[in-house]
Amino acid sequence: MEDIGLALVDFVGNMENVPSEIGHLFSEITDLDEKFEEAMSRAAQNERSLQKELKEKANREQPGARETELLTLIDKDHKAAKAYCQEKSRLAKKALTIVQRHLTKLDSEIRHFDKTPLDHQAAGRKSTGYGGATPTTL
């Protein structure tokens, strides 16, 4: 790249797809939120059913088939909810990585231009830290 302006134009071009990528990831996260809520709702319903079964049959020493089935369903729903949370976290980290990758590239290019002497700087002008631009040229 020859100057900071071209670097910024390149950055803006690269960033054009980022909103749709992030939007897609957040859409997936929203879907996972709904699945999480459904799994937790099922687990809560099964927990209420289990409590009812246990109250009705409090004198039994061994859990009945229905209690065992409910415990299995509750465990299954909790595991599903945990998996949804982990997937949401993975997608959020992916979104962060996408944005960070672009920002890191831009930062690197800006730092490169801050260190690159321009023709008029080589002639003895002091660097301003903005690729040779001065307040009067901005």
C-alpha positions as CSV (number, residue, x, y, z in Angstrom):
1,M,0.0,0.0,0.0
2,E,1.3,3.4,-0.9
3,D,-0.5,5.6,1.7
4,I,-2.9,5.5,4.6
5,G,-5.8,6.5,2.5
6,L,-5.5,3.3,0.4
7,A,-5.2,1.3,3.6
8,L,-8.4,2.8,4.9
9,V,-10.2,2.2,1.6
10,D,-9.0,-1.4,1.7
11,F,-10.2,-1.7,5.3
12,V,-13.6,-0.4,4.5
13,G,-13.9,-2.8,1.6
14,N,-13.0,-5.7,3.8
15,M,-15.5,-4.6,6.5
16,E,-18.4,-4.5,4.1
17,N,-19.3,-8.2,4.8
18,V,-18.7,-8.0,8.5
19,P,-22.2,-6.8,9.4
20,S,-23.9,-9.6,7.6
21,E,-21.5,-12.2,9.1
22,I,-22.1,-10.8,12.6
23,G,-25.8,-10.6,11.9
24,H,-25.9,-14.3,10.9
25,L,-24.0,-15.3,14.0
26,F,-26.3,-13.4,16.2
27,S,-29.3,-14.9,14.5
28,E,-27.8,-18.4,15.3
29,I,-27.3,-17.3,18.9
30,T,-30.9,-16.1,19.1
31,D,-32.1,-19.5,17.8
32,L,-29.9,-21.2,20.4
33,D,-31.4,-18.9,23.1
34,E,-34.9,-20.2,22.1
35,K,-33.7,-23.8,22.2
36,F,-32.1,-23.2,25.6
37,E,-35.3,-21.8,27.0
38,E,-37.3,-24.7,25.6
39,A,-34.9,-27.2,27.2
40,M,-35.0,-25.5,30.6
41,S,-38.8,-25.3,30.4
42,R,-39.0,-29.0,29.8
43,A,-36.6,-29.7,32.6
44,A,-38.6,-27.5,35.0
45,Q,-41.9,-29.3,34.0
46,N,-40.2,-32.7,34.5
47,E,-38.9,-31.6,37.9
48,R,-42.4,-30.6,39.0
49,S,-43.7,-33.9,37.8
50,L,-40.9,-35.7,39.6
51,Q,-41.7,-33.8,42.8
52,K,-45.3,-34.8,42.5
53,E,-44.5,-38.4,42.0
54,L,-42.2,-38.4,45.0
55,K,-44.8,-36.8,47.2
56,E,-47.5,-39.3,46.1
57,K,-45.2,-42.3,46.7
58,A,-43.1,-41.1,49.6
59,N,-43.3,-44.5,51.4
60,R,-41.4,-46.4,48.6
61,E,-37.8,-47.1,49.1
62,Q,-36.9,-47.8,45.5
63,P,-37.7,-45.2,42.8
64,G,-40.3,-46.3,40.4
65,A,-40.0,-46.5,36.6
66,R,-41.7,-43.1,36.2
67,E,-39.2,-41.4,38.6
68,T,-36.3,-42.9,36.8
69,E,-37.7,-41.8,33.5
70,L,-38.2,-38.3,34.7
71,L,-34.7,-38.1,36.1
72,T,-33.3,-39.2,32.8
73,L,-35.4,-36.6,30.9
74,I,-34.3,-33.9,33.3
75,D,-30.7,-34.8,32.9
76,K,-31.1,-34.9,29.1
77,D,-32.6,-31.4,29.0
78,H,-30.0,-30.0,31.3
79,K,-27.2,-31.4,29.1
80,A,-28.9,-30.0,26.0
81,A,-29.2,-26.6,27.7
82,K,-25.5,-26.7,28.6
83,A,-24.6,-27.6,25.0
84,Y,-26.7,-24.7,23.7
85,C,-24.8,-22.3,26.0
86,Q,-21.5,-23.6,24.9
87,E,-22.4,-23.2,21.2
88,K,-23.7,-19.7,21.9
89,S,-20.3,-18.9,23.6
90,R,-18.4,-20.4,20.6
91,L,-20.5,-18.3,18.1
92,A,-20.0,-15.1,20.2
93,K,-16.2,-15.7,20.3
94,K,-16.2,-16.3,16.5
95,A,-18.0,-12.9,16.0
96,L,-15.4,-11.2,18.2
97,T,-12.6,-12.9,16.3
98,I,-13.9,-11.7,13.0
99,V,-14.0,-8.1,14.2
100,Q,-10.6,-8.4,16.0
101,R,-9.0,-9.8,12.8
102,H,-10.0,-6.7,10.8
103,L,-9.0,-4.3,13.5
104,T,-5.7,-5.9,14.0
105,K,-4.9,-5.7,10.3
106,L,-5.9,-2.0,10.2
107,D,-3.8,-1.3,13.3
108,S,-0.8,-3.1,11.8
109,E,-1.1,-1.0,8.6
110,I,-1.5,2.2,10.5
111,R,1.6,1.4,12.5
112,H,3.5,0.5,9.3
113,F,2.6,4.0,7.9
114,D,3.7,5.7,11.1
115,K,7.1,4.1,10.8
116,T,7.5,4.5,7.0
117,P,9.4,7.7,6.1
118,L,7.7,9.6,3.3
119,D,9.5,11.6,0.7
120,H,9.0,14.9,2.4
121,Q,9.9,13.5,5.7
122,A,13.2,12.3,4.3
123,A,13.9,15.9,3.3
124,G,14.0,16.8,6.9
125,R,10.4,17.4,8.0
126,K,9.3,16.0,11.4
127,S,6.8,13.1,11.5
128,T,3.4,13.9,13.0
129,G,2.4,10.3,13.5
130,Y,-0.3,10.6,10.9
131,G,1.6,9.5,7.8
132,G,3.0,12.9,7.3
133,A,-0.3,14.9,7.5
134,T,-0.2,18.1,9.4
135,P,-3.2,20.0,10.9
136,T,-2.9,22.4,7.9
137,T,-3.1,19.6,5.3
138,L,-6.0,17.7,7.0
